[in-house]
PDB file of C-alpha atoms in Angstrom:
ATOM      1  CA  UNK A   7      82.186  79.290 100.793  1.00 67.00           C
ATOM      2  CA  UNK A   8      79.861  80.125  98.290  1.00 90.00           C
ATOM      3  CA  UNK A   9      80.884  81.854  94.515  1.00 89.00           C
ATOM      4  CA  UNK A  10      79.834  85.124  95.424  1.00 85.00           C
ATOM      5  CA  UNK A  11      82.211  85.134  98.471  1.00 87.00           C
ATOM      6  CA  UNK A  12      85.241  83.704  96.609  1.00 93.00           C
ATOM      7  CA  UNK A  13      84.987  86.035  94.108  1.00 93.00           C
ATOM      8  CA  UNK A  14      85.192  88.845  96.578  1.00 92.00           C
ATOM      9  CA  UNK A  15      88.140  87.439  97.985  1.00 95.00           C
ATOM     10  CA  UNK A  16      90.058  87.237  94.924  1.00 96.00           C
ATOM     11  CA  UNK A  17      88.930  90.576  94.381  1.00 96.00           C
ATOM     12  CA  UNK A  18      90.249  91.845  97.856  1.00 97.00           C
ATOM     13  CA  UNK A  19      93.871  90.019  96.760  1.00 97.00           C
ATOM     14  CA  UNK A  20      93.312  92.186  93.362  1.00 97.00           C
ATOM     15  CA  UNK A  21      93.426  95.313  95.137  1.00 98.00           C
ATOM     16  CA  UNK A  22      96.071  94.441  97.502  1.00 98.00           C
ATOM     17  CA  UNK A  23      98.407  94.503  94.722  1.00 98.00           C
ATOM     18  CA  UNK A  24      96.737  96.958  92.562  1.00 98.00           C
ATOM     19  CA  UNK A  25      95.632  99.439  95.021  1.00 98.00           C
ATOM     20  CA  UNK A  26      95.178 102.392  92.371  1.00 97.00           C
ATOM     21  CA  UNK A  27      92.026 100.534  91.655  1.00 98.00           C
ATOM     22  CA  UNK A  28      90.446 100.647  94.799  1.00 98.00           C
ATOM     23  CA  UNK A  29      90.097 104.615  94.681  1.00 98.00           C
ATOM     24  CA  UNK A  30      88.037 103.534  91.304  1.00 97.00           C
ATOM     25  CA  UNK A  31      85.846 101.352  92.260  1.00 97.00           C
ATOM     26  CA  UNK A  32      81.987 100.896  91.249  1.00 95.00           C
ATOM     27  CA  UNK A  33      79.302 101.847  93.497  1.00 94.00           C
ATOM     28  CA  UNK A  34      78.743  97.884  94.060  1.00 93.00           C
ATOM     29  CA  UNK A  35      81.851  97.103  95.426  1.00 94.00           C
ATOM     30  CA  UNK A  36      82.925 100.255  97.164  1.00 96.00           C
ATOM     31  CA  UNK A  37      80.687  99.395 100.619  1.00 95.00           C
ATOM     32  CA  UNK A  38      82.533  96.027 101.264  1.00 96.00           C
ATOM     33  CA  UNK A  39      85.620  97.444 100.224  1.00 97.00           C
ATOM     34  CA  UNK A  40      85.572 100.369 102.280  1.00 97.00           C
ATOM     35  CA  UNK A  41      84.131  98.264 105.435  1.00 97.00           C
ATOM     36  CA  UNK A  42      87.041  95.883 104.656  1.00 98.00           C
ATOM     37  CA  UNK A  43      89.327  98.655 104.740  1.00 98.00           C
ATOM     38  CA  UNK A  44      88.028 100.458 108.177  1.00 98.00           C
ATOM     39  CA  UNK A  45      88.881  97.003 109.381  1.00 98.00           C
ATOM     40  CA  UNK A  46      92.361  96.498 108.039  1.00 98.00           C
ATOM     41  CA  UNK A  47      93.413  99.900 109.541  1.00 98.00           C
ATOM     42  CA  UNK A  48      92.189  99.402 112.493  1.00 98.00           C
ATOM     43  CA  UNK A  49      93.881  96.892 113.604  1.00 97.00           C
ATOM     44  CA  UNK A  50      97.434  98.179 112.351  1.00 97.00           C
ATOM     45  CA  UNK A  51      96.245 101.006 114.913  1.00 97.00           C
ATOM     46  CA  UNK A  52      95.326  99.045 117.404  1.00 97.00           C
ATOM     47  CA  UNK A  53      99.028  96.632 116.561  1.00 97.00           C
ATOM     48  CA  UNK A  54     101.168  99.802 116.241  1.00 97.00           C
ATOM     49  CA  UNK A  55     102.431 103.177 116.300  1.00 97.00           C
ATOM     50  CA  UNK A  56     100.648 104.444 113.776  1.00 98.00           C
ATOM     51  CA  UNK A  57      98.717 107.373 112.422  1.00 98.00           C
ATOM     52  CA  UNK A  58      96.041 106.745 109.096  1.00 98.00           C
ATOM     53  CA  UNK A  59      94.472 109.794 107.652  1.00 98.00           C
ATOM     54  CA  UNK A  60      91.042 109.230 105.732  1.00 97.00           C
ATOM     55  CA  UNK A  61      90.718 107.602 102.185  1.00 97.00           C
ATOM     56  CA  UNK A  62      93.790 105.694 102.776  1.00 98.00           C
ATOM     57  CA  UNK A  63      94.041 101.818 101.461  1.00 98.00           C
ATOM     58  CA  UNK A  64      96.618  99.388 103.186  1.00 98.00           C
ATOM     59  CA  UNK A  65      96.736  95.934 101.824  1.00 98.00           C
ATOM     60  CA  UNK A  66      96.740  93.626 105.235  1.00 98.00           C
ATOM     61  CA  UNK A  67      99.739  91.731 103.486  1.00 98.00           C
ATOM     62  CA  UNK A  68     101.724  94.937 103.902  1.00 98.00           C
ATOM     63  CA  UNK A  69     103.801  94.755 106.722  1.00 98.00           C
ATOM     64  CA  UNK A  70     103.846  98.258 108.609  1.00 98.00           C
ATOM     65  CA  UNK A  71     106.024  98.258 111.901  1.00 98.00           C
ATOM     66  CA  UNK A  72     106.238 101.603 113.840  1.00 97.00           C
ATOM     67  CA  UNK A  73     107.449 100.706 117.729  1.00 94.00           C
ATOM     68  CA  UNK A  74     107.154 103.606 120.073  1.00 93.00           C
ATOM     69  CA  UNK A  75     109.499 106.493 119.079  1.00 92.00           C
ATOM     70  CA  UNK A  76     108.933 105.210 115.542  1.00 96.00           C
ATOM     71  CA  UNK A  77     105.530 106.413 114.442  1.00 97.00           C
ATOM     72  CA  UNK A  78     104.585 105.657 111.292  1.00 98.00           C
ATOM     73  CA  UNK A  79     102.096 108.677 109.655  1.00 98.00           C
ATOM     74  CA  UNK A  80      99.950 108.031 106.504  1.00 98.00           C
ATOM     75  CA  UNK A  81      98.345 110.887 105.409  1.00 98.00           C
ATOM     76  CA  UNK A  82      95.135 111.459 103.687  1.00 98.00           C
ATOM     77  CA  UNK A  83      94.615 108.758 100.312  1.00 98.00           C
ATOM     78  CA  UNK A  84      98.038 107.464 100.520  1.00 98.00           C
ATOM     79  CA  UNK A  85      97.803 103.522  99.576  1.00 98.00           C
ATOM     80  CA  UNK A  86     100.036 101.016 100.034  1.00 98.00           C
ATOM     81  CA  UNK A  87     100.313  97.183  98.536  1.00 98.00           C
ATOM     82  CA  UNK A  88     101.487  93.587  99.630  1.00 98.00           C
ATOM     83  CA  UNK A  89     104.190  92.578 100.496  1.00 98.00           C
ATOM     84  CA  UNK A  90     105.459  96.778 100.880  1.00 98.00           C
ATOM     85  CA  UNK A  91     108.035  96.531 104.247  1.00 98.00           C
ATOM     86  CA  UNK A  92     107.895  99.708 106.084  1.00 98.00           C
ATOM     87  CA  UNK A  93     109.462 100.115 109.222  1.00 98.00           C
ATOM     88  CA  UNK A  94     109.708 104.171 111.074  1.00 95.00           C
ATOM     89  CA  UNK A  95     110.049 106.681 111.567  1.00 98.00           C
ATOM     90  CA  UNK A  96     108.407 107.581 108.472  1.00 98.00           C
ATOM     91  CA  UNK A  97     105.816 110.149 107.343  1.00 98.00           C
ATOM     92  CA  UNK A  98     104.207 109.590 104.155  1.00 98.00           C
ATOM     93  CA  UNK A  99     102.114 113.367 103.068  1.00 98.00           C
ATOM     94  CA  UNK A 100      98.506 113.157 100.893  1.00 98.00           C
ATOM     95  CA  UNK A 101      98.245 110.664  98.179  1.00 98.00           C
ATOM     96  CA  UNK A 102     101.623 108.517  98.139  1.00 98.00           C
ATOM     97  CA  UNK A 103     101.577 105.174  96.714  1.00 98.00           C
ATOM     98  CA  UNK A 104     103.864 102.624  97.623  1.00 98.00           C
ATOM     99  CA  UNK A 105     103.511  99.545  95.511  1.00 98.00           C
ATOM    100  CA  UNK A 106     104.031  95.677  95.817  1.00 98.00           C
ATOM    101  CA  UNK A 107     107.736  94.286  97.834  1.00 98.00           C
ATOM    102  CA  UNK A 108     108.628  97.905  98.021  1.00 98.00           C
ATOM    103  CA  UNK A 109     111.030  98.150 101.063  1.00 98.00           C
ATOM    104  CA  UNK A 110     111.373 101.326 103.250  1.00 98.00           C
ATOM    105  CA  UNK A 111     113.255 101.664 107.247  1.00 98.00           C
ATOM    106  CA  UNK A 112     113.300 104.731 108.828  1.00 98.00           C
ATOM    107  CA  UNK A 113     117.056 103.923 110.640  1.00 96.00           C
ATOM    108  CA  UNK A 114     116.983 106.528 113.010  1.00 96.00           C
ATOM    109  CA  UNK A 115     116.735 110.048 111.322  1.00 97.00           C
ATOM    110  CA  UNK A 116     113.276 108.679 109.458  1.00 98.00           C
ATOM    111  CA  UNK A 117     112.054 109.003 106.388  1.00 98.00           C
ATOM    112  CA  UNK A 118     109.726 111.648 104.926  1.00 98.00           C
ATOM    113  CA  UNK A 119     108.053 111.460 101.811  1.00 98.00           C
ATOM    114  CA  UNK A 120     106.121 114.360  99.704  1.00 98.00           C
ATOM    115  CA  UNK A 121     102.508 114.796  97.924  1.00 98.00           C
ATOM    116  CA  UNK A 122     101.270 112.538  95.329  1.00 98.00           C
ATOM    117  CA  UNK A 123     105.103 110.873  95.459  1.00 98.00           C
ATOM    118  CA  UNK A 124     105.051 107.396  93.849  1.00 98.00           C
ATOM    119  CA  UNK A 125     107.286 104.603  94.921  1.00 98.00           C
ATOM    120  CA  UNK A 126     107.174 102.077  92.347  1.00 98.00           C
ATOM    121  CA  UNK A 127     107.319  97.979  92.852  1.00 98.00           C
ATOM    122  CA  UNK A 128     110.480  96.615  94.716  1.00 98.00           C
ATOM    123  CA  UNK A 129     111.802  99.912  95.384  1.00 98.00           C
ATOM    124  CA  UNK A 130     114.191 100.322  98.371  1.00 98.00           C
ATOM    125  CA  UNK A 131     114.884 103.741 100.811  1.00 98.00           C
ATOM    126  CA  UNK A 132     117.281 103.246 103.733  1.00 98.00           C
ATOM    127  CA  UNK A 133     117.434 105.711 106.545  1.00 98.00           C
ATOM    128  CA  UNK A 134     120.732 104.056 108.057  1.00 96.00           C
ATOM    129  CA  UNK A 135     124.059 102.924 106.541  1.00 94.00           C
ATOM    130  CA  UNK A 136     126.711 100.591 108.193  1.00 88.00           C
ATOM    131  CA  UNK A 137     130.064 101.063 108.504  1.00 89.00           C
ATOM    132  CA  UNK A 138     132.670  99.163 106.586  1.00 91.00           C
ATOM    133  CA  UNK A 139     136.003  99.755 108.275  1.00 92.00           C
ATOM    134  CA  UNK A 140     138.473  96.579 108.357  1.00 92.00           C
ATOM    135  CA  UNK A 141     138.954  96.406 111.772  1.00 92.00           C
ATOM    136  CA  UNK A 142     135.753  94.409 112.740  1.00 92.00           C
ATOM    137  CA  UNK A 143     133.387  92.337 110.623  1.00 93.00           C
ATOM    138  CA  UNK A 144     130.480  94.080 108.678  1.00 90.00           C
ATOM    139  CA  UNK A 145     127.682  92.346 111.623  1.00 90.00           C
ATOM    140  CA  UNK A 146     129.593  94.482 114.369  1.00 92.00           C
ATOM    141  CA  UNK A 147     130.313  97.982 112.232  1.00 91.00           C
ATOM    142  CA  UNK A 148     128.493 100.828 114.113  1.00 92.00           C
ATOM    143  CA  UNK A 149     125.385 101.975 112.335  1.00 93.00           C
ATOM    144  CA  UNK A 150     124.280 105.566 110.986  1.00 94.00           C
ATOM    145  CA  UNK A 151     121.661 107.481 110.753  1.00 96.00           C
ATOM    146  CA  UNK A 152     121.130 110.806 108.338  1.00 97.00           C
ATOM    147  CA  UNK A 153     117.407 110.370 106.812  1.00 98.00           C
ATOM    148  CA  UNK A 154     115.778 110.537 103.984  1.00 98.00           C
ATOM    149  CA  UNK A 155     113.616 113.564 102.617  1.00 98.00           C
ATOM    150  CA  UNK A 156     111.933 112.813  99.204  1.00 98.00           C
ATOM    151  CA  UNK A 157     109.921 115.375  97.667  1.00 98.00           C
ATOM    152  CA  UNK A 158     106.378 116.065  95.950  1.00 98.00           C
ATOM    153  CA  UNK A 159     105.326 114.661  92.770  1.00 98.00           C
ATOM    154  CA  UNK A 160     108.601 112.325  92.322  1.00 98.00           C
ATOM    155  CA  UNK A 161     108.551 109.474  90.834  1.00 98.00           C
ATOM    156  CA  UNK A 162     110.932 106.574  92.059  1.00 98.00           C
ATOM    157  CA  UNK A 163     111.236 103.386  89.568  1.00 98.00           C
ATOM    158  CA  UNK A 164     111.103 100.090  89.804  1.00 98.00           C
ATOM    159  CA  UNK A 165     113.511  98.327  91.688  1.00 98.00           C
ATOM    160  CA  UNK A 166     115.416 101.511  92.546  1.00 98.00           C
ATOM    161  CA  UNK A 167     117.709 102.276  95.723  1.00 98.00           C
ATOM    162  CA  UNK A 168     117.931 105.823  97.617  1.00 98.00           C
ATOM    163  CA  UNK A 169     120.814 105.540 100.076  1.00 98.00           C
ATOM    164  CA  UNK A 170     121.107 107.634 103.239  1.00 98.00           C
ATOM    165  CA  UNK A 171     121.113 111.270 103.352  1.00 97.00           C
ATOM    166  CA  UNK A 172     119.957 111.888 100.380  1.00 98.00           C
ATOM    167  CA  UNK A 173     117.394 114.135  99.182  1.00 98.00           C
ATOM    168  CA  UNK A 174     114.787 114.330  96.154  1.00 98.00           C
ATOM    169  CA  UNK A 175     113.710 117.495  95.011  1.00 98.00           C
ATOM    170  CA  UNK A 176     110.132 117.870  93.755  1.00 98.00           C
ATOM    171  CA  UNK A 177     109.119 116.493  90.637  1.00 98.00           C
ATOM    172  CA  UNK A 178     112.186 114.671  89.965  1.00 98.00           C
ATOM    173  CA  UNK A 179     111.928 111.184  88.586  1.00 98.00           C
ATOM    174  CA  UNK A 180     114.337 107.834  89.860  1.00 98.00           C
ATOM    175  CA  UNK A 181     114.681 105.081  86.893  1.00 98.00           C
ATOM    176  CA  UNK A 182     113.682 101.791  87.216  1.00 98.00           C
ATOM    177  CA  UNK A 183     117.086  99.752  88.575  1.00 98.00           C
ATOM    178  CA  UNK A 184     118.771 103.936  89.323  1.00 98.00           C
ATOM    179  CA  UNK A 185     120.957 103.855  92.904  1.00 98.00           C
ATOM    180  CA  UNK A 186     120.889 107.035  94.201  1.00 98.00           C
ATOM    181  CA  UNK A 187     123.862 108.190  96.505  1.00 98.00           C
ATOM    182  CA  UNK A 188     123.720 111.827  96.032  1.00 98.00           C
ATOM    183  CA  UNK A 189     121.023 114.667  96.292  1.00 98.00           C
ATOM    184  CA  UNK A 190     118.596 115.059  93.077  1.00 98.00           C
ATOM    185  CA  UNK A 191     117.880 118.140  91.885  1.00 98.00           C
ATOM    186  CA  UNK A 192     113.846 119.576  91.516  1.00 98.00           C
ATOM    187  CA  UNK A 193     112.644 117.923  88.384  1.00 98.00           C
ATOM    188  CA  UNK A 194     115.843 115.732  87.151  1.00 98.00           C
ATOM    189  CA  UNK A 195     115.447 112.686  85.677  1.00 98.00           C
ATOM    190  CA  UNK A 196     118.270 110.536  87.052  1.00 98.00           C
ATOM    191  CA  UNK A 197     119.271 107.230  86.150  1.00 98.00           C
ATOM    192  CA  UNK A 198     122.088 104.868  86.116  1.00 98.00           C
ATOM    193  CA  UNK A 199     124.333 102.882  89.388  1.00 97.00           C
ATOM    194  CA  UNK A 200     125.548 105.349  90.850  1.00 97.00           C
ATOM    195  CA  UNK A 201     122.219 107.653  89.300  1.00 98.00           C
ATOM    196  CA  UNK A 202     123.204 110.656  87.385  1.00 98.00           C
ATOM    197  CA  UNK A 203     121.204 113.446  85.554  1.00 98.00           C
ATOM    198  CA  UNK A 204     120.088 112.538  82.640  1.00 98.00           C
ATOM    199  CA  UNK A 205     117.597 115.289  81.698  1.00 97.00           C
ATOM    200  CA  UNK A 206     115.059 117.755  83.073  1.00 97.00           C
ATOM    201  CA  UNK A 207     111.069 116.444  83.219  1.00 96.00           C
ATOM    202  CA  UNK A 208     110.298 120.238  82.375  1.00 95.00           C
ATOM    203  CA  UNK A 209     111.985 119.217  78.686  1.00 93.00           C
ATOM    204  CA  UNK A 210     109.710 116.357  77.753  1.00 87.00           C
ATOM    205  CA  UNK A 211     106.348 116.733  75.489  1.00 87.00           C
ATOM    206  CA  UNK A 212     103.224 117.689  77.028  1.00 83.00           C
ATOM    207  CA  UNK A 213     100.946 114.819  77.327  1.00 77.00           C
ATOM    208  CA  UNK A 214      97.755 117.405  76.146  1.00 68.00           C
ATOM    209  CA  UNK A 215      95.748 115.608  79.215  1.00 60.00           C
ATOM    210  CA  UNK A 216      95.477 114.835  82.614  1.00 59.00           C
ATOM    211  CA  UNK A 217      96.019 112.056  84.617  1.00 55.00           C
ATOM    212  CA  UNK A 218      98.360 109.019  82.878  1.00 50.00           C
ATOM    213  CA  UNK A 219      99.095 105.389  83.453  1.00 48.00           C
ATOM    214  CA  UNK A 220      98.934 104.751  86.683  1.00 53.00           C
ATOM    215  CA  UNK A 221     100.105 100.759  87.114  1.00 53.00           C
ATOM    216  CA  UNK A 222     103.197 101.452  84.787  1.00 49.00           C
ATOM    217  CA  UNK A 223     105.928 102.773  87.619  1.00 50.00           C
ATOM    218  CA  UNK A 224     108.922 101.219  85.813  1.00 51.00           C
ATOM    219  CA  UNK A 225     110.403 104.811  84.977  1.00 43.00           C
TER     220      UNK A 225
END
């Protein structure tokens, strides 16, 4: 294999864990890229239950499973990185990134995710819950399975748990290492095992400009 071809192989394994930069790419790179992508997808269509709106980028070390009854919808310019674990029902909506070892199962109820929603690096969302009663061990406890709704615009840190049956109200952000086991409110910052409130985005300085940093998704 020659240079050039190396190099766009290392490049390839740069996006798959930095996908925010494959919506930036330069006009020299973007028709391999996009021909690389076309393939990727296609074949997690062909492999599975699944539904991939336009724009989207899946690194083919993600590993999407979506069996029949447990369709797996990405909508329009979602991305999602190596090593991510996602397993439906779930439906992500227009621009959600899920980034690197980021683990997500549907149970049974699914899992529905909002606009522009970011689910940081090693982050973990569990449709289903076993039982713990003392009667039996934990491998035969029925399981359950309530869902998981998170809303637009949140932001869910690194290495942070939702538990099911919860639900995150739009614009609220999850701290890195936060275990959330009840509802968040619409724009609360929670934090903390078990996560509490501990403010109200609305309350923090204007940043004067748009956008921000992207890669960061510690919280």
């Amino acid at each position: 294999m020659d240079l050039d071809a190396l190099r766009r192989e290392q490049h390839k394994r740069r996006l798959s864990w930095m996908p925010w930069l494959y919506f930036v790419l330069k006009p020299r790179h973007r028709g391999w890229a996009e021909a690389w992508q076309r393939e990727v997808q296609q074949h997690l269509r062909d492999m599975e239950t699944v539904e991939i709106e336009e724009g989207c980028f899946i690194a083919p070390e993600a590993r999407i499973f979506a069996e029949l009854g447990r369709t797996v919808v990405i909508g329009r310019g979602c991305s999602i990185a190596a090593d991510v674990f996602l397993h439906g029902p779930v439906v992500l909506g227009p621009g959600v990134s899920i980034n690197a070892r980021a683990s997500l199962d549907g149970g049974a109820a699914g899992i529905r995710i909002g606009e522009g929603t970011r689910i940081a690096t090693g982050a973990t969302l569990y449709a289903f819950d076993h039982g713990i009663a003392p009667d039996r061990p934990v491998r035969d406890q029925p399981v359950t399975s309530r869902g998981l709704v998170i809303g637009a615009d949140v932001w869910v840190g690194a290495n942070a748990g939702i538990t099911d049956g919860v639900s995150v109200g739009d614009h609220a952000v999850v701290a890195m290492g936060a275990v959330v086991t009840q509802d968040v409110p619409a724009w609360a910052i929670v934090a903390g095992v078990p996560a509490r409130v501990i403010g109200d985005r609305r309350e923090r300085p204007r940043t004067g400009a748009p956008g921000g940093w992207e890669p960061g998704d510690g919280a």
